[in-house]
Amino acid sequence: MNQKKEFEPKVIAFACHWCGVGRNEINPVEDFSNFKLVKLLCSGRINTALILKAFEKGADGVVVFGCPEGKCHYNFGNKNAIKECELSKSLLDLLGINAKRLKVELGFLNENGKLDEVMDEFIEDIKTLGPNPLRVA
Amino acid sequence: MISETIKKTKAYFCLDCGKCTALCPVTRYNKSYSPRKLVIKTVNSPDGNTLKDERLWSCLTCMMCQERCPSGIDYNEFTKLMRRDAKNLGFFGEPTHGGIFESLWKIMTAPKLNQNRLDWLTPDLKISDNSEYLYFVGCLPYFDQFFSDLKTDSIKIAQSVVKILNFFGVEPKILKNERCCGHDLLWTGDFENFKTLAEQNIKLLKDSNVKYVITSCPECLTTFKLDYPEVFGNLDLKFLHITEFISEKLSSNKYELKRVNKKVTYQDPCRLGRYLGIYQKPREVITSIPEIEFTEMERSGRNSVCCGTSCWTNCDRYSKLLQIDRLKEAKSTGAELLLTACPKCQIHFSCAQKDENYPEEGKIEIVDLTTLFAEAILKQSVA
Ligand code: SF4
Ligand code: SF4
């Protein structure tokens, strides 16, 4: 009862519209119980600036979803997403923010509860890492 | 606020002579930009309307106009303060690279940040915790990663500085958690975050018990020498650009350097030149290298032209046009190398050359002066 309140990570996921993550097609942003989902027209739309912005604003973890390799609707979008995430990871590392706080996941995740599985596992990892060091006063 | 800005910068002395606009390298390409008009409009109707003017963000803060203003109006300070007030009202420039640098600077204000920024220190580079000298590396590790596609290898500048310092018998102290100096936040109007970064750096510098702080970035140097004291008073430290350090060493002793048989020219960074008046030292460093052939560009020293963009803001087609002309000018000297003394000049000029239709007459290799000098030094000091 008087246990310390468990750390609830702030997690944001960016998802490609074509890989079918999310519950409906209309809302550009969806609130899940333990994370926020922002839909992009293609995972290729993600860039290092957006990812860092999320951390600057206090996110504890960021996930980028894209279509499986070779299945990008625009051919090269998911490759771009991977490249941008790699660059972001190198900058996070310089800043001393654990690069594990950023995850890229390619695949059609709307099938068989795969999305929940990936997100739950990621959120558990973030819980172990603790809050974003920028939020620690 | 506006009335204070007018008073502080003496904008009310404006004669409407237009010298500033005639000299401004931005106006040359972007006819809608006029420093004269911005000053006159602000003085004539100090109702804050100019704060919304997006052209406030086109200025390169290169200081060219200010040097020639017959009324001695501080146009740089004018831009700085106007941007501060504009930002407070929610107006700002167009951030280049999606605003990533703004995020980086703001992230660096976090007190508990524990960076991993020293991986570039190879075992041959000697540093020491008990040194009179501190090398302030600045944003080089970040530039190096972010601009890896430009192949500028910004981190080579840092490695070269340590190599040079070692050559002259100095093992510098280097801080694991130095923050961005805050230059770009200051010049994009974010005074609050600038102060936070400055306070953190000042504490780190004071606690490090050094006498001299060496920089390889003219923006860090200007910020330390001119802007920190304005807010925090005298810091009781001596700040030096690496070229000042080298030229001082070269004048007090004889050193043997390797020959570098190259034709070179030199880009004066606005901060190093017009802001701090350091024109001669970099030239002494260049010409100290045996067999190097140094030619000045037509517009050099006080008349040198800015590299075309500043504070990662409003980099646009006018910036590109300016850069192309400047690079053509560099190449027309017959030089194979354009030497820079500011990591951003190197990045901007390299980026300009990446354009698909970039003209052959402007293709020139760009090397930081410290990198070149480090190549000319022998393994061992012969002092
Ligand atoms: S040069 Fe000075 S006096 Fe002349 S228009 Fe420009 S700001 Fe006014
Ligand atoms: S500081 Fe430079 S860019 Fe700005 S108005 Fe003056 S000359 Fe033009």
mmCIF file of N, CA and C in Angstrom, chain A residues 47-50 52-57 84 87 90-97 133-137, chain B residues 97-100 102-104 106-108 110-119 141-142 145-146 148:
data_model
loop_
_atom_site.group_PDB
_atom_site.id
_atom_site.type_symbol
_atom_site.label_atom_id
_atom_site.label_comp_id
_atom_site.label_asym_id
_atom_site.label_seq_id
_atom_site.Cartn_x
_atom_site.Cartn_y
_atom_site.Cartn_z
ATOM 1 N N ASN A 47 12.748 11.203 -38.720
ATOM 2 C CA ASN A 47 14.130 11.659 -38.832
ATOM 3 C C ASN A 47 14.722 11.888 -37.457
ATOM 4 N N THR A 48 16.023 12.052 -37.452
ATOM 5 C CA THR A 48 16.753 12.195 -36.195
ATOM 6 C C THR A 48 16.215 13.367 -35.372
ATOM 7 N N ALA A 49 15.837 14.439 -36.076
ATOM 8 C CA ALA A 49 15.356 15.615 -35.352
ATOM 9 C C ALA A 49 14.075 15.293 -34.580
ATOM 10 N N LEU A 50 13.174 14.532 -35.198
ATOM 11 C CA LEU A 50 11.924 14.183 -34.516
ATOM 12 C C LEU A 50 12.193 13.280 -33.320
ATOM 13 N N LEU A 52 14.975 13.024 -31.562
ATOM 14 C CA LEU A 52 15.597 13.771 -30.468
ATOM 15 C C LEU A 52 14.631 14.720 -29.792
ATOM 16 N N LYS A 53 13.712 15.251 -30.603
ATOM 17 C CA LYS A 53 12.689 16.146 -30.040
ATOM 18 C C LYS A 53 11.885 15.385 -28.978
ATOM 19 N N ALA A 54 11.543 14.134 -29.288
ATOM 20 C CA ALA A 54 10.766 13.345 -28.335
ATOM 21 C C ALA A 54 11.531 13.208 -27.016
ATOM 22 N N PHE A 55 12.822 12.927 -27.116
ATOM 23 C CA PHE A 55 13.613 12.803 -25.885
ATOM 24 C C PHE A 55 13.751 14.154 -25.179
ATOM 25 N N GLU A 56 13.961 15.200 -25.968
ATOM 26 C CA GLU A 56 14.068 16.542 -25.372
ATOM 27 C C GLU A 56 12.806 16.857 -24.565
ATOM 28 N N LYS A 57 11.671 16.445 -25.096
ATOM 29 C CA LYS A 57 10.397 16.737 -24.436
ATOM 30 C C LYS A 57 10.083 15.762 -23.311
ATOM 31 N N GLU A 84 18.151 6.676 -40.128
ATOM 32 C CA GLU A 84 17.922 7.782 -39.181
ATOM 33 C C GLU A 84 18.000 7.292 -37.735
ATOM 34 N N LEU A 87 21.624 6.889 -36.766
ATOM 35 C CA LEU A 87 22.222 8.187 -36.462
ATOM 36 C C LEU A 87 21.740 8.680 -35.095
ATOM 37 N N SER A 90 23.532 7.023 -32.321
ATOM 38 C CA SER A 90 24.894 7.487 -32.079
ATOM 39 C C SER A 90 24.876 8.828 -31.329
ATOM 40 N N LEU A 91 23.882 9.668 -31.631
ATOM 41 C CA LEU A 91 23.796 10.947 -30.912
ATOM 42 C C LEU A 91 23.337 10.729 -29.468
ATOM 43 N N LEU A 92 22.396 9.818 -29.283
ATOM 44 C CA LEU A 92 21.937 9.518 -27.920
ATOM 45 C C LEU A 92 23.101 9.008 -27.088
ATOM 46 N N ASP A 93 23.908 8.169 -27.720
ATOM 47 C CA ASP A 93 25.052 7.615 -27.026
ATOM 48 C C ASP A 93 26.009 8.732 -26.584
ATOM 49 N N LEU A 94 26.268 9.696 -27.491
ATOM 50 C CA LEU A 94 27.133 10.825 -27.125
ATOM 51 C C LEU A 94 26.558 11.595 -25.943
ATOM 52 N N LEU A 95 25.244 11.745 -25.962
ATOM 53 C CA LEU A 95 24.585 12.509 -24.899
ATOM 54 C C LEU A 95 24.511 11.736 -23.590
ATOM 55 N N GLY A 96 24.888 10.465 -23.641
ATOM 56 C CA GLY A 96 24.797 9.654 -22.434
ATOM 57 C C GLY A 96 23.381 9.181 -22.156
ATOM 58 N N ILE A 97 22.554 9.168 -23.197
ATOM 59 C CA ILE A 97 21.203 8.611 -23.055
ATOM 60 C C ILE A 97 21.268 7.221 -23.674
ATOM 61 N N PRO A 133 17.235 10.493 -18.399
ATOM 62 C CA PRO A 133 18.098 11.276 -17.493
ATOM 63 C C PRO A 133 17.814 12.784 -17.550
ATOM 64 N N LEU A 134 17.180 13.245 -18.609
ATOM 65 C CA LEU A 134 16.901 14.678 -18.700
ATOM 66 C C LEU A 134 15.791 15.083 -17.751
ATOM 67 N N ARG A 135 15.011 14.094 -17.326
ATOM 68 C CA ARG A 135 13.906 14.419 -16.428
ATOM 69 C C ARG A 135 14.329 14.372 -14.967
ATOM 70 N N VAL A 136 15.550 13.883 -14.747
ATOM 71 C CA VAL A 136 16.023 13.798 -13.357
ATOM 72 C C VAL A 136 16.616 15.146 -12.964
ATOM 73 N N ALA A 137 16.069 15.737 -11.935
ATOM 74 C CA ALA A 137 16.535 17.082 -11.558
ATOM 75 C C ALA A 137 17.863 17.010 -10.825
ATOM 76 N N HIS B 97 17.925 21.511 -40.686
ATOM 77 C CA HIS B 97 18.062 20.118 -40.250
ATOM 78 C C HIS B 97 16.949 19.709 -39.278
ATOM 79 N N GLY B 98 15.772 20.226 -39.527
ATOM 80 C CA GLY B 98 14.609 19.812 -38.744
ATOM 81 C C GLY B 98 14.637 20.255 -37.292
ATOM 82 N N GLY B 99 15.584 21.097 -36.944
ATOM 83 C CA GLY B 99 15.626 21.577 -35.562
ATOM 84 C C GLY B 99 16.429 20.678 -34.639
ATOM 85 N N ILE B 100 17.203 19.779 -35.220
ATOM 86 C CA ILE B 100 17.934 18.844 -34.361
ATOM 87 C C ILE B 100 18.910 19.545 -33.412
ATOM 88 N N GLU B 102 18.697 22.514 -32.092
ATOM 89 C CA GLU B 102 17.979 23.121 -30.984
ATOM 90 C C GLU B 102 17.697 22.059 -29.916
ATOM 91 N N SER B 103 17.303 20.868 -30.357
ATOM 92 C CA SER B 103 17.063 19.802 -29.384
ATOM 93 C C SER B 103 18.345 19.444 -28.646
ATOM 94 N N LEU B 104 19.432 19.327 -29.392
ATOM 95 C CA LEU B 104 20.698 18.975 -28.740
ATOM 96 C C LEU B 104 21.081 19.991 -27.667
ATOM 97 N N LYS B 106 19.165 22.049 -26.057
ATOM 98 C CA LYS B 106 18.241 22.038 -24.925
ATOM 99 C C LYS B 106 18.462 20.799 -24.068
ATOM 100 N N ILE B 107 18.746 19.676 -24.716
ATOM 101 C CA ILE B 107 19.037 18.461 -23.953
ATOM 102 C C ILE B 107 20.255 18.715 -23.061
ATOM 103 N N MET B 108 21.220 19.473 -23.590
ATOM 104 C CA MET B 108 22.441 19.715 -22.813
ATOM 105 C C MET B 108 22.223 20.593 -21.587
ATOM 106 N N ALA B 110 20.248 19.807 -19.317
ATOM 107 C CA ALA B 110 19.888 18.903 -18.222
ATOM 108 C C ALA B 110 21.046 18.773 -17.232
ATOM 109 N N PRO B 111 20.790 19.026 -15.947
ATOM 110 C CA PRO B 111 21.892 19.029 -14.977
ATOM 111 C C PRO B 111 22.552 17.662 -14.792
ATOM 112 N N LYS B 112 21.776 16.589 -14.978
ATOM 113 C CA LYS B 112 22.328 15.261 -14.698
ATOM 114 C C LYS B 112 22.910 14.577 -15.942
ATOM 115 N N LEU B 113 23.112 15.343 -16.992
ATOM 116 C CA LEU B 113 23.631 14.755 -18.217
ATOM 117 C C LEU B 113 25.015 14.148 -17.974
ATOM 118 N N ASN B 114 25.213 12.945 -18.476
ATOM 119 C CA ASN B 114 26.509 12.304 -18.311
ATOM 120 C C ASN B 114 26.971 11.821 -19.680
ATOM 121 N N GLN B 115 27.636 12.726 -20.402
ATOM 122 C CA GLN B 115 27.925 12.455 -21.812
ATOM 123 C C GLN B 115 29.036 11.433 -22.011
ATOM 124 N N ASN B 116 29.044 10.940 -23.232
ATOM 125 C CA ASN B 116 30.039 9.961 -23.672
ATOM 126 C C ASN B 116 30.826 10.545 -24.813
ATOM 127 N N ARG B 117 31.425 11.708 -24.578
ATOM 128 C CA ARG B 117 31.876 12.466 -25.727
ATOM 129 C C ARG B 117 33.384 12.421 -25.965
ATOM 130 N N LEU B 118 34.074 11.479 -25.317
ATOM 131 C CA LEU B 118 35.532 11.511 -25.436
ATOM 132 C C LEU B 118 36.139 10.323 -26.179
ATOM 133 N N ASP B 119 35.301 9.583 -26.868
ATOM 134 C CA ASP B 119 35.798 8.390 -27.563
ATOM 135 C C ASP B 119 36.864 8.675 -28.620
ATOM 136 N N PRO B 141 32.156 16.581 -31.472
ATOM 137 C CA PRO B 141 31.742 15.163 -31.536
ATOM 138 C C PRO B 141 30.350 15.016 -32.146
ATOM 139 N N TYR B 142 29.491 15.976 -31.905
ATOM 140 C CA TYR B 142 28.128 15.915 -32.435
ATOM 141 C C TYR B 142 28.114 16.206 -33.937
ATOM 142 N N GLN B 145 29.317 13.198 -35.975
ATOM 143 C CA GLN B 145 28.315 12.151 -36.210
ATOM 144 C C GLN B 145 27.242 12.631 -37.173
ATOM 145 N N PHE B 146 26.717 13.805 -36.898
ATOM 146 C CA PHE B 146 25.554 14.246 -37.674
ATOM 147 C C PHE B 146 25.907 14.512 -39.130
ATOM 148 N N SER B 148 28.265 13.068 -40.945
ATOM 149 C CA SER B 148 29.205 12.070 -41.456
ATOM 150 C C SER B 148 29.113 11.950 -42.977
#
